[in-house]
């Protein structure tokens, strides 16, 4: 990280101001060389200075320059932020001048990556910064802020501390058996501690599944036969005429997507092509996509027409998607019912319509109930939110499970320390104490430029 980097940190739009961020060992020197105003090499840290960015004796823009000296900066490096007048041309011109005077253009997320590599933040906090920028609801904002504050990291650190203590005690018993003051670590001593750790990990994983919902939302696929009202349901939910609605079966050929916020949780709704046997090649592709989407969704809303007498084909289709969380929605309940609802007793069942203003109220309430969305109102938001972190927590728990099973099967205590070390390493990977360079590059490449 010898190079000094710069990037525009504000959106490339017209506005009151734009901010260009510079970070690295030569940040102050480079900006000072193009700044007409105070000598930035002599000013105090965390001060703001008025002047101009100049190039070839021409004043390019009137600016405010903030100087922040290492280590009390986001990246822990010398950092300068230039506030220019908002606008694409002046901002790009100032950036161009910086690049011509020794800066290199920052990669996406490189400022945050430097903050992580320099020990300013851990990996949970780094990802939370991206989550905060991309948050679409108040709940997602609260979750990201809590992670930035370090409340989640403390949970992981406490678990790691417990594992270190157990591993250290085992090592003392192995290396210094003659040391009388050390407690002998036997199966009877170790098992209660491992079971307590297991419970904490189970709770963390369970809570974190909620965090994943807050952060990423719930993927909802609307599935069913042609002309049962799937597109009308999508349009009614998002309050927008996004999907084409006709009385001609097979109108929807491809997936149509929309979003709504339900009690502060984003529903990513996908309207799919009607599922039926067809000789139309394009429609066949649409049907295949529908089945694929149903397998990947967090929730499948399977729509059945209330006026349809024979739903045997629907029952067969429901069997095909039985591994998914399925909610059967009997649509058009404003018309005379002809279906036998007892044939659907094994499913979560809701009736409604898209004609009345509150025709989908029960459908929304059922989704709230299925995903326990009301629970999020009073939660403390102290849990993991990324699928990768949750996966690592599950691996850490599996290692503890192995340790418990090995002890119960008579494996020597000193051999169990291998499982404990494995669990510790997985937890370390969550906060970035251990990491793989390629995974790190992938993570920060998803950040916006200038962050």
Short mmCIF file of C-alpha atoms in Angstrom, two decimals:
data_model
loop_
_atom_site.label_atom_id
_atom_site.label_comp_id
_atom_site.label_asym_id
_atom_site.label_seq_id
_atom_site.Cartn_x
_atom_site.Cartn_y
_atom_site.Cartn_z
CA UNK A 1 0.00 0.00 0.00
CA UNK A 2 2.82 2.39 -0.90
CA UNK A 3 0.78 4.22 -3.53
CA UNK A 4 -1.38 7.25 -2.75
CA UNK A 5 -4.91 6.78 -4.03
CA UNK A 6 -7.75 9.13 -4.89
CA UNK A 7 -11.36 8.84 -6.02
CA UNK A 8 -14.59 10.80 -6.17
CA UNK A 9 -16.58 9.81 -3.09
CA UNK A 10 -19.89 11.45 -4.03
CA UNK A 11 -22.35 10.43 -6.72
CA UNK A 12 -21.43 11.64 -10.24
CA UNK A 13 -24.39 14.03 -10.47
CA UNK A 14 -25.08 17.74 -10.35
CA UNK A 15 -25.22 18.95 -6.76
CA UNK A 16 -24.06 21.57 -4.27
CA UNK A 17 -20.69 19.89 -3.62
CA UNK A 18 -18.59 16.93 -4.65
CA UNK A 19 -15.96 15.28 -2.47
CA UNK A 20 -12.69 13.84 -3.73
CA UNK A 21 -10.85 11.67 -1.22
CA UNK A 22 -7.06 11.18 -1.22
CA UNK A 23 -5.25 8.70 1.04
CA UNK A 24 -1.65 7.58 1.39
CA UNK A 25 1.77 8.71 2.54
CA UNK A 26 1.94 11.49 -0.10
CA UNK A 27 -1.68 12.64 0.17
CA UNK A 28 -0.90 16.00 1.80
CA UNK A 29 2.13 16.62 -0.41
CA UNK A 30 0.24 15.96 -3.67
CA UNK A 31 -2.81 18.06 -2.78
CA UNK A 32 -0.56 20.85 -1.46
CA UNK A 33 1.20 20.99 -4.84
CA UNK A 34 -2.05 21.94 -6.62
CA UNK A 35 -3.69 23.95 -3.83
CA UNK A 36 -3.59 27.75 -3.68
CA UNK A 37 -4.15 28.68 -0.07
CA UNK A 38 -2.58 27.67 3.23
CA UNK A 39 0.55 25.50 3.22
CA UNK A 40 -1.08 22.14 3.92
CA UNK A 41 2.21 20.61 5.08
CA UNK A 42 2.19 22.99 8.07
CA UNK A 43 -1.46 22.98 9.13
CA UNK A 44 -2.86 21.10 12.10
CA UNK A 45 -4.64 17.78 11.63
CA UNK A 46 -8.40 17.73 11.24
CA UNK A 47 -8.66 21.30 9.98
CA UNK A 48 -10.43 22.79 6.95
CA UNK A 49 -8.86 25.31 4.59
CA UNK A 50 -10.29 27.59 1.92
CA UNK A 51 -8.56 28.12 -1.41
CA UNK A 52 -8.37 27.04 -5.05
CA UNK A 53 -7.21 24.01 -7.00
CA UNK A 54 -4.86 25.42 -9.66
CA UNK A 55 -3.24 23.99 -12.76
CA UNK A 56 -0.84 25.77 -15.14
CA UNK A 57 -1.55 29.09 -13.40
CA UNK A 58 -5.28 28.62 -13.94
CA UNK A 59 -7.70 28.44 -11.02
CA UNK A 60 -9.78 25.33 -11.68
CA UNK A 61 -12.25 25.51 -8.80
CA UNK A 62 -12.88 27.19 -5.46
CA UNK A 63 -12.61 24.49 -2.78
CA UNK A 64 -12.52 23.58 0.88
CA UNK A 65 -9.75 21.13 1.79
CA UNK A 66 -9.87 18.97 4.93
CA UNK A 67 -6.52 17.67 6.18
CA UNK A 68 -6.46 14.59 8.44
CA UNK A 69 -3.13 13.21 9.52
CA UNK A 70 -2.24 9.60 10.31
CA UNK A 71 -3.23 7.64 12.34
CA UNK A 72 -6.53 9.34 13.25
CA UNK A 73 -8.19 8.75 9.90
CA UNK A 74 -10.49 6.17 8.36
CA UNK A 75 -7.64 4.41 6.56
CA UNK A 76 -5.11 5.29 9.35
CA UNK A 77 -3.08 6.98 6.57
CA UNK A 78 -2.72 10.69 5.83
CA UNK A 79 -6.02 11.65 4.23
CA UNK A 80 -7.20 14.77 2.42
CA UNK A 81 -10.76 15.46 1.29
CA UNK A 82 -11.37 18.15 -1.33
CA UNK A 83 -14.84 19.72 -1.42
CA UNK A 84 -15.39 21.08 -4.92
CA UNK A 85 -18.48 22.65 -6.44
CA UNK A 86 -20.85 19.90 -7.44
CA UNK A 87 -20.90 19.01 -11.08
CA UNK A 88 -19.35 16.45 -13.39
CA UNK A 89 -16.89 18.72 -15.23
CA UNK A 90 -15.20 20.48 -12.26
CA UNK A 91 -15.03 17.31 -10.19
CA UNK A 92 -13.49 15.25 -12.99
CA UNK A 93 -11.01 18.03 -13.77
CA UNK A 94 -9.77 18.14 -10.16
CA UNK A 95 -9.51 14.34 -10.16
CA UNK A 96 -7.53 14.46 -13.42
CA UNK A 97 -5.10 16.99 -11.93
CA UNK A 98 -4.52 14.79 -8.87
CA UNK A 99 -3.85 11.77 -11.10
CA UNK A 100 -1.37 13.78 -13.14
CA UNK A 101 0.46 14.82 -9.99
CA UNK A 102 1.18 11.41 -8.48
CA UNK A 103 -2.09 9.91 -7.27
CA UNK A 104 -3.44 6.60 -8.56
CA UNK A 105 -7.14 5.98 -9.07
CA UNK A 106 -8.55 3.94 -6.19
CA UNK A 107 -10.20 0.61 -6.89
CA UNK A 108 -13.79 0.05 -5.70
CA UNK A 109 -13.77 -0.24 -1.90
CA UNK A 110 -10.03 0.40 -1.64
CA UNK A 111 -10.33 3.01 1.13
CA UNK A 112 -12.31 0.56 3.27
CA UNK A 113 -9.93 -2.26 2.35
CA UNK A 114 -7.02 -0.16 3.61
CA UNK A 115 -8.91 0.56 6.83
CA UNK A 116 -9.28 -3.20 7.31
CA UNK A 117 -5.70 -4.13 6.38
CA UNK A 118 -4.35 -1.37 8.64
CA UNK A 119 -6.35 -2.70 11.59
CA UNK A 120 -8.77 0.22 11.78
CA UNK A 121 -11.86 -1.99 11.37
CA UNK A 122 -12.57 -5.72 11.27
CA UNK A 123 -14.26 -7.59 8.42
CA UNK A 124 -17.74 -7.43 9.97
CA UNK A 125 -17.50 -3.65 10.23
CA UNK A 126 -16.10 -3.40 6.70
CA UNK A 127 -19.02 -5.30 5.20
CA UNK A 128 -21.45 -3.34 7.38
CA UNK A 129 -20.25 -0.09 5.78
CA UNK A 130 -21.29 -1.44 2.39
CA UNK A 131 -24.58 -2.67 3.87
CA UNK A 132 -25.26 0.77 5.36
CA UNK A 133 -24.70 2.47 2.00
CA UNK A 134 -27.04 -0.02 0.29
CA UNK A 135 -29.67 -0.19 3.06
CA UNK A 136 -33.20 0.32 1.78
CA UNK A 137 -35.12 0.19 5.06
CA UNK A 138 -34.77 1.56 8.58
CA UNK A 139 -34.24 -1.96 9.93
CA UNK A 140 -31.38 -2.59 7.50
CA UNK A 141 -29.83 0.73 8.55
CA UNK A 142 -30.04 -0.18 12.25
CA UNK A 143 -28.51 -3.59 11.61
CA UNK A 144 -25.57 -2.12 9.68
CA UNK A 145 -24.93 0.61 12.29
CA UNK A 146 -24.96 -1.97 15.08
CA UNK A 147 -22.32 -3.99 13.24
CA UNK A 148 -20.20 -0.90 12.63
CA UNK A 149 -20.38 -0.12 16.37
CA UNK A 150 -18.83 -3.51 17.09
CA UNK A 151 -21.62 -5.20 19.05
CA UNK A 152 -21.55 -8.24 16.77
CA UNK A 153 -17.77 -8.40 16.82
CA UNK A 154 -17.86 -8.53 20.63
CA UNK A 155 -20.04 -11.65 20.48
CA UNK A 156 -17.53 -13.35 18.21
CA UNK A 157 -14.59 -12.18 20.33
CA UNK A 158 -16.23 -13.59 23.49
CA UNK A 159 -16.66 -16.97 21.80
CA UNK A 160 -13.05 -16.93 20.61
CA UNK A 161 -11.87 -15.97 24.10
CA UNK A 162 -13.70 -18.95 25.62
CA UNK A 163 -12.09 -21.28 23.06
CA UNK A 164 -8.62 -19.85 23.72
CA UNK A 165 -9.08 -20.40 27.45
CA UNK A 166 -10.06 -24.04 26.95
CA UNK A 167 -7.24 -24.71 24.48
CA UNK A 168 -4.70 -23.07 26.79
CA UNK A 169 -5.83 -25.22 29.73
CA UNK A 170 -5.50 -28.37 27.63
CA UNK A 171 -1.99 -27.31 26.51
CA UNK A 172 -0.90 -26.70 30.11
CA UNK A 173 -2.06 -30.19 31.07
CA UNK A 174 -0.11 -31.69 28.16
CA UNK A 175 3.11 -29.68 28.48
CA UNK A 176 3.26 -29.30 32.25
CA UNK A 177 1.55 -32.31 33.86
CA UNK A 178 3.56 -31.71 37.04
CA UNK A 179 2.13 -28.20 37.51
CA UNK A 180 -0.12 -28.71 40.56
CA UNK A 181 -1.93 -25.35 40.41
CA UNK A 182 -3.42 -26.05 36.98
CA UNK A 183 -6.85 -27.66 36.91
CA UNK A 184 -6.84 -31.06 35.27
CA UNK A 185 -8.94 -30.84 32.09
CA UNK A 186 -10.97 -34.03 31.92
CA UNK A 187 -14.01 -34.98 29.89
CA UNK A 188 -16.24 -34.06 32.85
CA UNK A 189 -14.64 -30.60 33.08
CA UNK A 190 -14.63 -29.89 29.34
CA UNK A 191 -18.09 -31.09 28.30
CA UNK A 192 -20.16 -28.46 30.18
CA UNK A 193 -18.05 -25.66 28.68
CA UNK A 194 -18.40 -27.07 25.17
CA UNK A 195 -22.16 -27.47 25.54
CA UNK A 196 -22.43 -23.86 26.71
CA UNK A 197 -20.43 -22.72 23.66
CA UNK A 198 -22.67 -24.83 21.46
CA UNK A 199 -25.81 -23.15 22.83
CA UNK A 200 -24.33 -19.69 22.20
CA UNK A 201 -23.46 -20.61 18.62
CA UNK A 202 -26.92 -22.08 18.01
CA UNK A 203 -28.49 -18.85 19.28
CA UNK A 204 -26.14 -16.74 17.14
CA UNK A 205 -26.94 -18.73 13.99
CA UNK A 206 -30.69 -18.67 14.65
CA UNK A 207 -30.68 -14.92 15.25
CA UNK A 208 -28.44 -14.34 12.24
CA UNK A 209 -30.94 -15.93 9.87
CA UNK A 210 -33.15 -12.98 10.88
CA UNK A 211 -30.26 -10.65 10.13
CA UNK A 212 -29.98 -12.10 6.65
CA UNK A 213 -33.67 -11.33 6.07
CA UNK A 214 -33.25 -7.73 7.26
CA UNK A 215 -30.18 -7.20 5.08
CA UNK A 216 -31.15 -9.04 1.91
CA UNK A 217 -34.93 -9.21 2.14
CA UNK A 218 -37.19 -12.16 1.32
CA UNK A 219 -37.19 -13.56 -2.22
CA UNK A 220 -40.80 -14.30 -3.12
CA UNK A 221 -41.80 -16.20 -6.27
CA UNK A 222 -45.39 -16.01 -7.51
CA UNK A 223 -46.11 -19.35 -9.20
CA UNK A 224 -49.20 -20.94 -10.70
CA UNK A 225 -51.08 -21.94 -13.83
CA UNK A 226 -51.64 -19.38 -16.61
CA UNK A 227 -54.32 -16.72 -16.10
CA UNK A 228 -54.85 -17.22 -12.36
CA UNK A 229 -53.93 -13.60 -11.58
CA UNK A 230 -50.20 -13.78 -10.78
CA UNK A 231 -49.33 -10.58 -12.65
CA UNK A 232 -52.29 -8.77 -11.11
CA UNK A 233 -51.03 -9.79 -7.66
CA UNK A 234 -47.54 -8.41 -8.43
CA UNK A 235 -49.00 -5.15 -9.72
CA UNK A 236 -51.28 -4.81 -6.70
CA UNK A 237 -48.48 -5.51 -4.22
CA UNK A 238 -46.02 -3.02 -5.71
CA UNK A 239 -48.83 -0.57 -6.62
CA UNK A 240 -47.51 -0.25 -10.14
CA UNK A 241 -48.59 -1.60 -13.52
CA UNK A 242 -45.31 -3.41 -14.10
CA UNK A 243 -46.53 -6.74 -15.43
CA UNK A 244 -48.79 -6.95 -18.50
CA UNK A 245 -52.22 -8.28 -17.61
CA UNK A 246 -54.60 -9.81 -20.17
CA UNK A 247 -57.16 -12.61 -20.22
CA UNK A 248 -54.98 -14.49 -22.71
CA UNK A 249 -53.21 -17.48 -21.09
CA UNK A 250 -49.42 -17.38 -21.43
CA UNK A 251 -49.07 -13.57 -21.57
CA UNK A 252 -46.15 -13.58 -19.15
CA UNK A 253 -43.24 -15.30 -20.92
CA UNK A 254 -40.35 -14.17 -18.71
CA UNK A 255 -39.91 -13.28 -15.06
CA UNK A 256 -40.99 -9.78 -13.93
CA UNK A 257 -39.59 -8.37 -10.70
CA UNK A 258 -40.66 -5.76 -8.18
CA UNK A 259 -39.97 -4.71 -4.58
CA UNK A 260 -42.08 -3.65 -1.62
CA UNK A 261 -41.31 -2.96 2.03
CA UNK A 262 -43.46 -5.01 4.38
CA UNK A 263 -43.14 -3.76 7.97
CA UNK A 264 -39.60 -2.66 7.19
CA UNK A 265 -38.54 -5.88 5.42
CA UNK A 266 -37.94 -5.85 1.66
CA UNK A 267 -39.86 -8.40 -0.37
CA UNK A 268 -38.14 -9.12 -3.69
CA UNK A 269 -41.17 -10.31 -5.66
CA UNK A 270 -40.88 -12.28 -8.88
CA UNK A 271 -43.85 -12.87 -11.17
CA UNK A 272 -43.28 -15.95 -13.31
CA UNK A 273 -44.66 -17.49 -16.46
CA UNK A 274 -47.71 -19.68 -15.98
CA UNK A 275 -46.85 -23.34 -15.47
CA UNK A 276 -48.50 -25.62 -18.00
CA UNK A 277 -47.66 -28.08 -20.76
CA UNK A 278 -47.13 -26.14 -23.98
CA UNK A 279 -45.68 -26.62 -27.46
CA UNK A 280 -44.67 -22.93 -27.69
CA UNK A 281 -40.85 -22.90 -27.42
CA UNK A 282 -40.66 -19.41 -25.84
CA UNK A 283 -43.35 -20.27 -23.30
CA UNK A 284 -41.56 -23.55 -22.51
CA UNK A 285 -38.43 -21.57 -21.60
CA UNK A 286 -40.58 -19.33 -19.39
CA UNK A 287 -42.05 -22.37 -17.59
CA UNK A 288 -38.57 -23.79 -16.97
CA UNK A 289 -37.48 -20.45 -15.51
CA UNK A 290 -40.55 -20.46 -13.25
CA UNK A 291 -39.68 -23.85 -11.81
CA UNK A 292 -36.07 -22.81 -11.31
CA UNK A 293 -37.10 -19.60 -9.50
CA UNK A 294 -39.46 -21.56 -7.24
CA UNK A 295 -36.59 -23.76 -6.04
CA UNK A 296 -34.39 -20.76 -5.21
CA UNK A 297 -37.02 -18.56 -3.53
CA UNK A 298 -37.39 -18.08 0.23
CA UNK A 299 -41.16 -18.20 -0.25
CA UNK A 300 -43.36 -19.50 -3.04
CA UNK A 301 -46.84 -18.01 -3.36
CA UNK A 302 -48.70 -20.62 -5.39
CA UNK A 303 -51.80 -19.01 -6.88
CA UNK A 304 -54.99 -20.96 -7.59
CA UNK A 305 -58.11 -19.58 -9.27
CA UNK A 306 -61.07 -19.68 -6.84
CA UNK A 307 -63.48 -20.33 -9.75
CA UNK A 308 -61.61 -23.42 -10.94
CA UNK A 309 -63.33 -26.74 -10.25
CA UNK A 310 -60.50 -29.15 -11.03
CA UNK A 311 -57.21 -28.36 -9.29
CA UNK A 312 -55.58 -31.78 -9.69
CA UNK A 313 -52.86 -30.29 -11.90
CA UNK A 314 -52.18 -27.64 -9.25
CA UNK A 315 -51.85 -30.34 -6.58
CA UNK A 316 -49.27 -32.12 -8.74
CA UNK A 317 -47.33 -28.89 -9.26
CA UNK A 318 -47.37 -28.24 -5.49
CA UNK A 319 -45.78 -31.64 -4.95
CA UNK A 320 -42.97 -30.61 -7.32
CA UNK A 321 -42.08 -27.61 -5.14
CA UNK A 322 -42.64 -29.27 -1.76
CA UNK A 323 -39.09 -28.53 -0.58
CA UNK A 324 -39.76 -24.80 -0.70
CA UNK A 325 -41.68 -22.74 1.85
CA UNK A 326 -45.06 -22.60 0.12
CA UNK A 327 -48.07 -20.38 0.72
CA UNK A 328 -51.15 -21.22 -1.34
CA UNK A 329 -53.13 -18.13 -2.32
CA UNK A 330 -56.65 -18.75 -3.56
CA UNK A 331 -57.26 -15.74 -5.78
CA UNK A 332 -60.55 -14.16 -6.98
CA UNK A 333 -62.45 -14.82 -3.75
CA UNK A 334 -64.79 -12.00 -4.81
CA UNK A 335 -66.28 -14.54 -7.24
CA UNK A 336 -68.23 -17.73 -6.53
CA UNK A 337 -65.94 -20.44 -5.15
CA UNK A 338 -65.78 -23.80 -6.93
CA UNK A 339 -62.63 -25.39 -5.45
CA UNK A 340 -62.54 -27.85 -2.55
CA UNK A 341 -60.27 -26.19 -0.02
CA UNK A 342 -59.94 -29.36 2.07
CA UNK A 343 -57.64 -30.71 -0.66
CA UNK A 344 -55.19 -27.95 0.31
CA UNK A 345 -55.25 -28.57 4.07
CA UNK A 346 -51.55 -29.51 4.14
CA UNK A 347 -50.48 -26.01 3.04
CA UNK A 348 -50.52 -22.50 4.45
CA UNK A 349 -53.73 -21.25 2.86
CA UNK A 350 -54.93 -17.69 2.27
CA UNK A 351 -57.76 -16.33 0.14
CA UNK A 352 -58.07 -12.88 -1.40
CA UNK A 353 -58.35 -10.86 -4.57
CA UNK A 354 -56.82 -7.96 -6.50
CA UNK A 355 -60.11 -6.14 -7.02
CA UNK A 356 -60.76 -4.74 -3.55
CA UNK A 357 -58.37 -2.27 -1.94
CA UNK A 358 -57.58 -4.61 0.97
CA UNK A 359 -57.90 -7.81 -1.06
CA UNK A 360 -54.30 -8.80 -0.36
CA UNK A 361 -54.31 -7.85 3.35
CA UNK A 362 -54.51 -11.46 4.57
CA UNK A 363 -51.72 -12.46 2.18
CA UNK A 364 -49.41 -9.79 3.63
CA UNK A 365 -50.34 -10.76 7.19
CA UNK A 366 -49.57 -14.42 6.46
CA UNK A 367 -46.10 -13.51 5.15
CA UNK A 368 -45.50 -11.46 8.32
CA UNK A 369 -46.52 -14.49 10.38
CA UNK A 370 -44.46 -17.04 8.41
CA UNK A 371 -41.24 -15.04 8.70
CA UNK A 372 -41.95 -13.66 12.17
CA UNK A 373 -41.45 -10.16 10.80
CA UNK A 374 -43.08 -8.49 13.83
CA UNK A 375 -40.23 -9.91 15.93
CA UNK A 376 -37.85 -7.43 14.33
CA UNK A 377 -39.65 -4.47 15.95
CA UNK A 378 -38.03 -5.03 19.35
CA UNK A 379 -34.84 -6.89 18.45
CA UNK A 380 -31.40 -5.53 19.39
CA UNK A 381 -30.00 -6.21 15.87
CA UNK A 382 -26.91 -7.90 17.33
CA UNK A 383 -26.35 -10.65 14.80
CA UNK A 384 -24.57 -11.55 11.59
CA UNK A 385 -26.25 -10.65 8.32
CA UNK A 386 -24.19 -12.11 5.46
CA UNK A 387 -24.64 -15.65 4.16
CA UNK A 388 -20.85 -16.15 4.22
CA UNK A 389 -20.56 -15.24 7.90
CA UNK A 390 -23.53 -17.40 8.84
CA UNK A 391 -21.93 -20.31 6.98
CA UNK A 392 -18.68 -19.83 8.94
CA UNK A 393 -20.62 -19.72 12.22
CA UNK A 394 -22.29 -23.02 11.28
CA UNK A 395 -18.89 -24.55 10.56
CA UNK A 396 -17.63 -23.32 13.94
CA UNK A 397 -20.62 -24.98 15.60
CA UNK A 398 -20.03 -28.23 13.69
CA UNK A 399 -16.47 -28.31 15.03
CA UNK A 400 -17.79 -27.94 18.58
CA UNK A 401 -20.28 -30.74 17.84
CA UNK A 402 -17.38 -32.94 16.71
CA UNK A 403 -15.48 -32.14 19.90
CA UNK A 404 -18.47 -33.14 22.05
CA UNK A 405 -19.02 -36.36 20.08
CA UNK A 406 -15.32 -37.26 20.24
CA UNK A 407 -15.26 -36.79 24.01
CA UNK A 408 -18.35 -38.95 24.42
CA UNK A 409 -16.72 -41.66 22.29
CA UNK A 410 -13.64 -41.74 24.53
CA UNK A 411 -11.22 -39.71 22.41
CA UNK A 412 -8.40 -38.22 24.50
CA UNK A 413 -8.91 -34.63 25.63
CA UNK A 414 -5.70 -33.43 23.97
CA UNK A 415 -6.98 -34.68 20.58
CA UNK A 416 -10.18 -32.67 21.02
CA UNK A 417 -8.13 -29.47 20.96
CA UNK A 418 -7.87 -29.97 17.16
CA UNK A 419 -11.65 -29.48 16.88
CA UNK A 420 -11.49 -26.44 19.15
CA UNK A 421 -8.74 -24.87 17.05
CA UNK A 422 -10.80 -25.48 13.93
CA UNK A 423 -13.81 -23.74 15.50
CA UNK A 424 -11.60 -20.84 16.58
CA UNK A 425 -10.25 -20.44 13.04
CA UNK A 426 -13.75 -20.27 11.55
CA UNK A 427 -14.73 -17.55 14.03
CA UNK A 428 -11.49 -15.71 13.25
CA UNK A 429 -12.40 -15.75 9.57
CA UNK A 430 -15.70 -14.01 10.32
CA UNK A 431 -13.97 -10.95 11.77
CA UNK A 432 -11.05 -11.12 9.34
CA UNK A 433 -8.30 -12.26 11.71
CA UNK A 434 -7.80 -14.99 9.10
CA UNK A 435 -8.68 -14.38 5.47
CA UNK A 436 -7.96 -15.44 1.91
CA UNK A 437 -6.75 -12.73 -0.47
CA UNK A 438 -9.08 -13.74 -3.30
CA UNK A 439 -12.14 -13.61 -1.04
CA UNK A 440 -11.03 -10.22 0.27
CA UNK A 441 -10.66 -8.88 -3.28
CA UNK A 442 -14.12 -10.16 -4.18
CA UNK A 443 -15.67 -8.55 -1.10
CA UNK A 444 -14.25 -5.07 -1.64
CA UNK A 445 -14.85 -5.13 -5.40
CA UNK A 446 -18.58 -4.89 -4.59
CA UNK A 447 -18.09 -1.54 -2.86
CA UNK A 448 -18.72 1.72 -4.68
CA UNK A 449 -15.80 3.71 -6.02
CA UNK A 450 -14.45 6.19 -3.46
CA UNK A 451 -15.52 4.20 -0.40
#
